[in-house]
Amino acid sequence: MNPASLIPIAEPLPIHWAWFDILLIVTLTAHLLFMNALLGSAVIGLIRSVRGDTGPLRQAGMKLPPLLALTINMGVAPLLFLQVNYGNFDYVSSVLMGGWWLAVVAVLLAAYYGFYIGKFKFDAMGPGLRGLLFAASIGGCLYVGFMFTNNMTLMLHPETWTEYFRVQGAFLNLGDPTVPPRFLHAMVGALAVGGLFLALLGRTRKNDEFVDLGMTWFTRATLVNLAVGFWFLIAQPDDIVAAFMGGNIPATGTLLAAFTAMGAMLWAGYRKRPRQSAVWAVITVFLMVCTRHWLRVLSLAPWFDINTTPVTGQYGSFYLFLGFLVVGLALVGYMLKLYFAARGRGV
């Protein structure tokens, strides 16, 4: 069977596709920052708790439910923008995963409840039950991350879709050599940002122990992630590697910019400057998301050219979206102002 026959025809776009790609990159950056802070701080807190120090888990545990809510909310937008431009690939890969993909919602809800119970019953639970609860919720988040890794890689390789007819049912993209390093790249990155999140909490509370702990995890996890990132790169097909090694100027330039930002981030990390490290971390994650975008474009090039997608020029809905976005951001800013003002009064 010709895999190209399994690719649905792309739907017309109301506006130029570049707008959706820009929104995809920006919103995915925000989602990953929240996800990394959530998962990384939870894992670090759990490890310290097993060693007898419950302080990091207690402090992180208070933040995990709102962090997960923000992670989910920030994750909806990039998923929708992805489906607008690349839905003819993403929808197919989601369907091929079947129950594995549908289970993401249930597992995520269970993890959410676990973090909430951990927050409000932290002192009421014994160390064993508390550790088991947080470990189960972290495991749920890891499952969700692994399913997204499977989906995002499966959509890039229509030649593997015919596996559905051989196994006669849902399947995972476990035969793809890029899946393990891609998943680990995200998870190790979460440890780095989670450590930075703890360091920022420590700086806010003037807790030098938290700052030292967080920055140690931040720098060491970042160094490990450099090796994982190199593995992720060389695991790609030869033509993709060649594109990032100078064959495609925008892709190569983006990758080099990401490494440069990571170097600056490490420099600030080793000097234990959480706020400066946070600025470079945001820039680095943004550039890594841009690099990931080029990987998607290059991988789909044999099957799909987004420039051929019809554009209807209906900008009304886009202007309406921008209007609601501006109003929404203004309201969020106002609520944050009230929140910090209340904290300043001790409310």
Coordinates of C-alpha atoms in Angstrom, one line a residue:
M1 CA 0.0 0.0 0.0
N2 CA 1.2 3.5 -0.8
P3 CA 1.4 5.5 2.5
A4 CA 0.6 8.7 0.6
S5 CA -2.9 7.3 0.0
L6 CA -3.5 7.4 3.8
I7 CA -2.8 11.1 4.1
P8 CA -6.0 13.2 4.1
I9 CA -6.3 16.2 1.9
A10 CA -5.4 19.4 3.8
E11 CA -8.3 21.7 4.6
P12 CA -8.2 25.3 3.4
L13 CA -6.9 27.8 5.9
P14 CA -8.7 31.1 6.7
I15 CA -5.4 33.1 6.9
H16 CA -1.8 32.6 5.9
W17 CA -0.3 29.4 7.5
A18 CA 2.6 31.4 9.0
W19 CA 0.3 33.0 11.6
F20 CA -0.6 29.6 12.9
D21 CA 3.0 28.4 13.0
I22 CA 4.0 31.5 15.0
L23 CA 1.2 31.0 17.4
L24 CA 2.1 27.3 17.7
I25 CA 5.7 28.1 18.6
V26 CA 4.9 30.8 21.1
T27 CA 2.1 28.8 22.9
L28 CA 4.1 25.6 22.9
T29 CA 7.0 27.4 24.5
A30 CA 4.7 28.6 27.3
H31 CA 3.3 25.1 27.7
L32 CA 6.7 23.5 28.0
L33 CA 8.0 26.0 30.6
F34 CA 5.0 25.2 32.8
M35 CA 5.3 21.5 32.2
N36 CA 9.0 21.4 33.0
A37 CA 8.5 23.4 36.2
L38 CA 5.7 21.0 37.2
L39 CA 7.4 17.7 36.5
G40 CA 10.9 18.6 37.3
S41 CA 10.2 20.1 40.7
A42 CA 7.9 17.1 41.6
V43 CA 10.6 14.6 40.7
I44 CA 13.3 16.5 42.6
G45 CA 11.1 16.9 45.6
L46 CA 10.2 13.2 45.6
I47 CA 13.9 12.2 45.4
R48 CA 14.8 14.5 48.3
S49 CA 11.8 13.2 50.3
V50 CA 13.1 9.6 49.9
R51 CA 16.4 10.8 51.3
G52 CA 14.6 12.3 54.4
D53 CA 14.3 15.9 53.3
T54 CA 10.6 16.8 52.8
G55 CA 11.1 20.5 52.4
P56 CA 11.4 20.7 48.6
L57 CA 8.4 18.3 48.2
R58 CA 6.4 20.3 50.6
Q59 CA 7.1 23.6 48.8
A60 CA 6.8 22.2 45.3
G61 CA 3.7 20.2 46.3
M62 CA 1.8 23.5 47.1
K63 CA 2.5 24.7 43.6
L64 CA 1.8 21.5 41.6
P65 CA -2.0 21.7 41.2
P66 CA -2.0 25.2 39.8
L67 CA 1.1 24.4 37.7
L68 CA -0.7 21.4 36.2
A69 CA -3.8 23.5 35.5
L70 CA -1.6 26.1 33.7
T71 CA 0.2 23.3 31.8
I72 CA -3.0 21.8 30.6
N73 CA -4.5 25.2 29.6
M74 CA -1.3 26.3 27.8
G75 CA -1.2 22.9 26.1
V76 CA -4.6 23.2 24.4
A77 CA -3.6 26.2 22.2
P78 CA -0.5 24.6 20.6
L79 CA -2.4 21.4 20.0
L80 CA -5.1 23.3 18.2
F81 CA -2.7 25.3 16.1
L82 CA -0.9 22.1 15.2
Q83 CA -4.1 20.6 14.0
V84 CA -4.9 23.6 11.9
N85 CA -1.7 23.4 9.8
Y86 CA -0.8 19.8 10.2
G87 CA -4.1 18.1 11.1
N88 CA -4.0 15.8 8.2
F89 CA -1.0 14.1 9.9
D90 CA -1.8 14.6 13.6
Y91 CA -5.3 13.4 13.4
V92 CA -4.2 10.2 11.6
S93 CA -1.4 9.4 14.2
S94 CA -3.9 10.0 17.0
V95 CA -6.4 7.6 15.5
L96 CA -3.7 5.0 14.9
M97 CA -2.7 5.1 18.6
G98 CA -6.3 4.5 19.6
G99 CA -6.8 3.6 23.2
W100 CA -3.3 4.6 24.1
W101 CA -4.0 8.2 23.1
L102 CA -7.5 8.3 24.6
A103 CA -6.2 7.2 28.0
V104 CA -4.2 10.4 28.2
V105 CA -7.3 12.3 29.5
A106 CA -8.1 9.7 32.3
V107 CA -4.4 9.4 33.4
L108 CA -4.0 13.2 33.4
L109 CA -7.2 13.6 35.6
A110 CA -5.9 11.0 38.0
A111 CA -2.5 12.7 38.3
Y112 CA -4.3 16.0 38.9
Y113 CA -6.3 14.6 41.8
G114 CA -3.2 13.0 43.2
F115 CA -1.4 16.3 43.3
Y116 CA -4.4 18.0 44.9
I117 CA -4.6 15.3 47.6
G118 CA -0.9 15.6 48.2
K119 CA -1.2 19.4 48.6
F120 CA -4.1 19.3 51.2
K121 CA -3.2 16.1 53.0
F122 CA 0.6 16.4 53.0
D123 CA 1.0 16.3 56.8
A124 CA -1.9 13.9 57.4
M125 CA -0.2 11.1 55.3
G126 CA 2.7 9.0 56.3
P127 CA 6.0 9.2 54.4
G128 CA 5.3 5.9 52.5
L129 CA 1.8 6.8 51.4
R130 CA 2.8 10.4 50.5
G131 CA 5.7 9.1 48.4
L132 CA 3.5 6.6 46.7
L133 CA 0.9 9.2 45.9
F134 CA 3.4 11.7 44.4
A135 CA 5.2 8.9 42.5
A136 CA 1.9 7.7 41.0
S137 CA 1.0 11.3 39.8
I138 CA 4.5 11.7 38.4
G139 CA 4.1 8.4 36.6
G140 CA 0.9 9.6 35.1
C141 CA 2.6 12.7 33.8
L142 CA 5.4 10.6 32.3
Y143 CA 2.8 8.4 30.6
V144 CA 1.2 11.5 29.0
G145 CA 4.6 12.8 27.9
F146 CA 5.5 9.4 26.3
M147 CA 2.2 9.3 24.5
F148 CA 2.7 12.8 23.1
T149 CA 6.2 11.8 22.0
N150 CA 4.7 8.8 20.2
N151 CA 2.1 10.9 18.6
M152 CA 4.4 13.7 17.5
T153 CA 6.9 11.2 15.9
L154 CA 4.3 9.0 14.4
M155 CA 2.7 11.9 12.5
L156 CA 6.1 12.6 10.9
H157 CA 6.5 9.2 9.3
P158 CA 3.4 8.2 7.2
E159 CA 5.5 5.2 5.9
T160 CA 4.9 3.6 9.3
W161 CA 1.2 4.0 9.2
T162 CA 0.7 0.8 7.3
E163 CA 1.7 -1.1 10.5
Y164 CA -1.9 -0.6 11.5
F165 CA -3.0 -3.2 9.0
R166 CA -0.4 -5.7 10.1
V167 CA -1.2 -5.6 13.8
Q168 CA -4.9 -5.0 13.1
G169 CA -5.4 -2.4 15.8
A170 CA -3.8 0.5 17.7
F171 CA 0.0 0.6 18.0
L172 CA 2.8 2.8 19.4
N173 CA 5.7 4.2 17.4
L174 CA 8.2 2.1 19.4
G175 CA 10.3 1.1 16.3
D176 CA 11.3 4.7 15.7
P177 CA 14.9 5.2 16.9
T178 CA 14.2 8.9 17.6
V179 CA 11.5 8.2 20.2
P180 CA 13.7 7.3 23.2
P181 CA 16.1 10.4 22.9
R182 CA 13.2 12.7 22.1
F183 CA 11.3 11.6 25.2
L184 CA 14.4 11.8 27.4
H185 CA 15.3 15.2 26.0
A186 CA 12.0 16.5 27.2
M187 CA 12.2 14.8 30.6
V188 CA 15.8 15.7 31.4
G189 CA 15.0 19.2 30.4
A190 CA 12.1 19.1 32.9
L191 CA 14.6 18.3 35.6
A192 CA 16.7 21.3 34.7
V193 CA 13.8 23.7 34.6
G194 CA 12.3 22.1 37.7
G195 CA 15.5 22.8 39.6
L196 CA 15.5 26.4 38.4
F197 CA 11.9 26.7 39.6
L198 CA 13.0 25.5 43.1
A199 CA 15.9 28.0 43.0
L200 CA 13.5 30.8 42.1
L201 CA 11.2 29.8 45.0
G202 CA 14.3 29.8 47.3
R203 CA 15.3 33.2 46.1
T204 CA 11.8 34.6 46.7
R205 CA 11.8 33.1 50.3
K206 CA 15.4 34.0 50.9
N207 CA 16.2 30.3 51.4
D208 CA 19.8 29.8 50.2
E209 CA 19.6 26.0 50.6
F210 CA 16.8 25.9 48.0
V211 CA 18.8 28.1 45.7
D212 CA 21.9 25.8 46.0
L213 CA 19.8 22.7 45.5
G214 CA 17.8 24.0 42.5
M215 CA 20.8 25.5 40.7
T216 CA 22.8 22.2 41.2
W217 CA 20.0 20.3 39.5
F218 CA 19.6 22.9 36.9
T219 CA 23.2 22.9 35.7
R220 CA 23.8 19.2 36.0
A221 CA 20.6 18.2 34.2
T222 CA 21.4 20.8 31.5
L223 CA 24.8 19.2 30.9
V224 CA 23.2 15.7 30.7
N225 CA 20.6 17.1 28.3
L226 CA 23.4 18.3 26.0
A227 CA 24.4 14.6 25.5
V228 CA 20.8 13.5 25.1
G229 CA 20.2 16.3 22.6
F230 CA 23.2 15.1 20.6
W231 CA 21.8 11.5 20.6
F232 CA 18.5 12.9 19.5
L233 CA 20.2 14.7 16.6
I234 CA 22.2 11.7 15.3
A235 CA 19.2 9.4 15.6
Q236 CA 17.5 11.4 12.8
P237 CA 17.6 10.1 9.2
D238 CA 20.8 11.2 7.4
D239 CA 19.1 13.8 5.3
I240 CA 17.7 15.5 8.4
V241 CA 21.1 15.5 10.1
A242 CA 22.6 17.0 7.0
A243 CA 20.0 19.7 7.0
F244 CA 20.9 20.7 10.6
M245 CA 24.6 20.5 9.8
G246 CA 24.5 23.2 7.2
G247 CA 22.3 21.8 4.5
N248 CA 19.4 24.0 5.5
I249 CA 20.5 27.5 6.6
P250 CA 17.4 28.4 8.7
A251 CA 17.4 25.1 10.5
T252 CA 21.2 25.2 11.2
G253 CA 21.1 28.8 12.3
T254 CA 18.2 28.1 14.8
L255 CA 20.1 25.1 16.2
L256 CA 23.3 27.1 16.7
A257 CA 21.3 29.9 18.3
A258 CA 19.8 27.4 20.7
F259 CA 23.2 26.1 21.7
T260 CA 24.5 29.6 22.2
A261 CA 21.6 30.5 24.5
M262 CA 22.2 27.3 26.4
G263 CA 25.8 28.2 26.9
A264 CA 24.7 31.6 28.4
M265 CA 22.1 29.8 30.5
L266 CA 24.8 27.5 31.9
W267 CA 27.1 30.4 32.6
A268 CA 24.4 32.1 34.7
G269 CA 23.6 28.8 36.3
Y270 CA 27.1 28.1 37.5
R271 CA 27.2 31.6 39.0
K272 CA 23.9 30.8 40.9
R273 CA 21.9 33.6 39.4
P274 CA 18.3 32.2 39.2
R275 CA 16.7 35.2 37.6
Q276 CA 19.3 35.6 34.9
S277 CA 19.2 31.8 34.3
A278 CA 15.4 32.0 34.0
V279 CA 15.6 34.6 31.2
W280 CA 18.1 32.5 29.3
A281 CA 16.0 29.4 29.9
V282 CA 13.0 31.0 28.3
I283 CA 15.1 32.0 25.3
T284 CA 16.6 28.5 25.1
V285 CA 13.3 26.7 25.2
F286 CA 11.8 29.1 22.6
L287 CA 14.8 28.4 20.3
M288 CA 14.5 24.6 20.9
V289 CA 10.8 24.8 20.0
C290 CA 11.8 26.6 16.8
T291 CA 14.3 23.8 16.1
R292 CA 11.6 21.3 16.6
H293 CA 9.5 23.1 14.1
W294 CA 12.2 22.8 11.5
L295 CA 12.5 19.1 12.3
R296 CA 8.7 18.8 11.6
V297 CA 8.9 20.7 8.3
L298 CA 11.9 18.8 7.1
S299 CA 10.4 15.4 8.1
L300 CA 7.1 16.1 6.3
A301 CA 8.8 17.6 3.2
P302 CA 8.6 14.4 1.2
W303 CA 4.8 14.2 1.9
F304 CA 3.5 17.7 2.4
D305 CA 4.3 21.3 1.4
I306 CA 2.2 23.7 3.4
N307 CA 2.6 26.4 0.8
T308 CA 0.2 24.4 -1.4
T309 CA -2.6 24.6 1.2
P310 CA -5.4 26.9 -0.1
V311 CA -5.9 30.1 1.8
T312 CA -9.4 31.7 1.8
G313 CA -8.4 35.1 3.2
Q314 CA -11.1 35.2 5.9
Y315 CA -9.3 37.4 8.5
G316 CA -12.5 38.2 10.6
S317 CA -12.1 35.3 12.9
F318 CA -8.4 36.0 13.3
Y319 CA -9.0 39.6 14.3
L320 CA -11.7 38.4 16.8
F321 CA -9.2 36.0 18.3
L322 CA -6.6 38.7 18.7
G323 CA -9.1 40.9 20.4
F324 CA -10.1 38.3 22.9
L325 CA -6.4 37.5 23.4
V326 CA -5.6 41.1 24.3
V327 CA -8.6 41.4 26.6
G328 CA -7.8 38.0 28.2
L329 CA -4.1 39.0 28.8
A330 CA -5.2 42.3 30.3
L331 CA -7.6 40.5 32.7
V332 CA -4.9 38.0 33.7
G333 CA -2.5 40.9 34.4
Y334 CA -5.1 42.6 36.5
M335 CA -5.8 39.5 38.5
L336 CA -2.1 39.0 39.1
K337 CA -1.8 42.6 40.3
L338 CA -4.7 42.0 42.8
Y339 CA -3.1 38.7 43.9
F340 CA 0.3 40.2 44.6
A341 CA -1.3 43.2 46.3
A342 CA -3.2 40.9 48.6
R343 CA -0.1 39.0 49.4
G344 CA 1.7 42.2 50.3
R345 CA -1.1 43.0 52.8
G346 CA -0.8 39.5 54.3
V347 CA -4.3 38.5 53.1

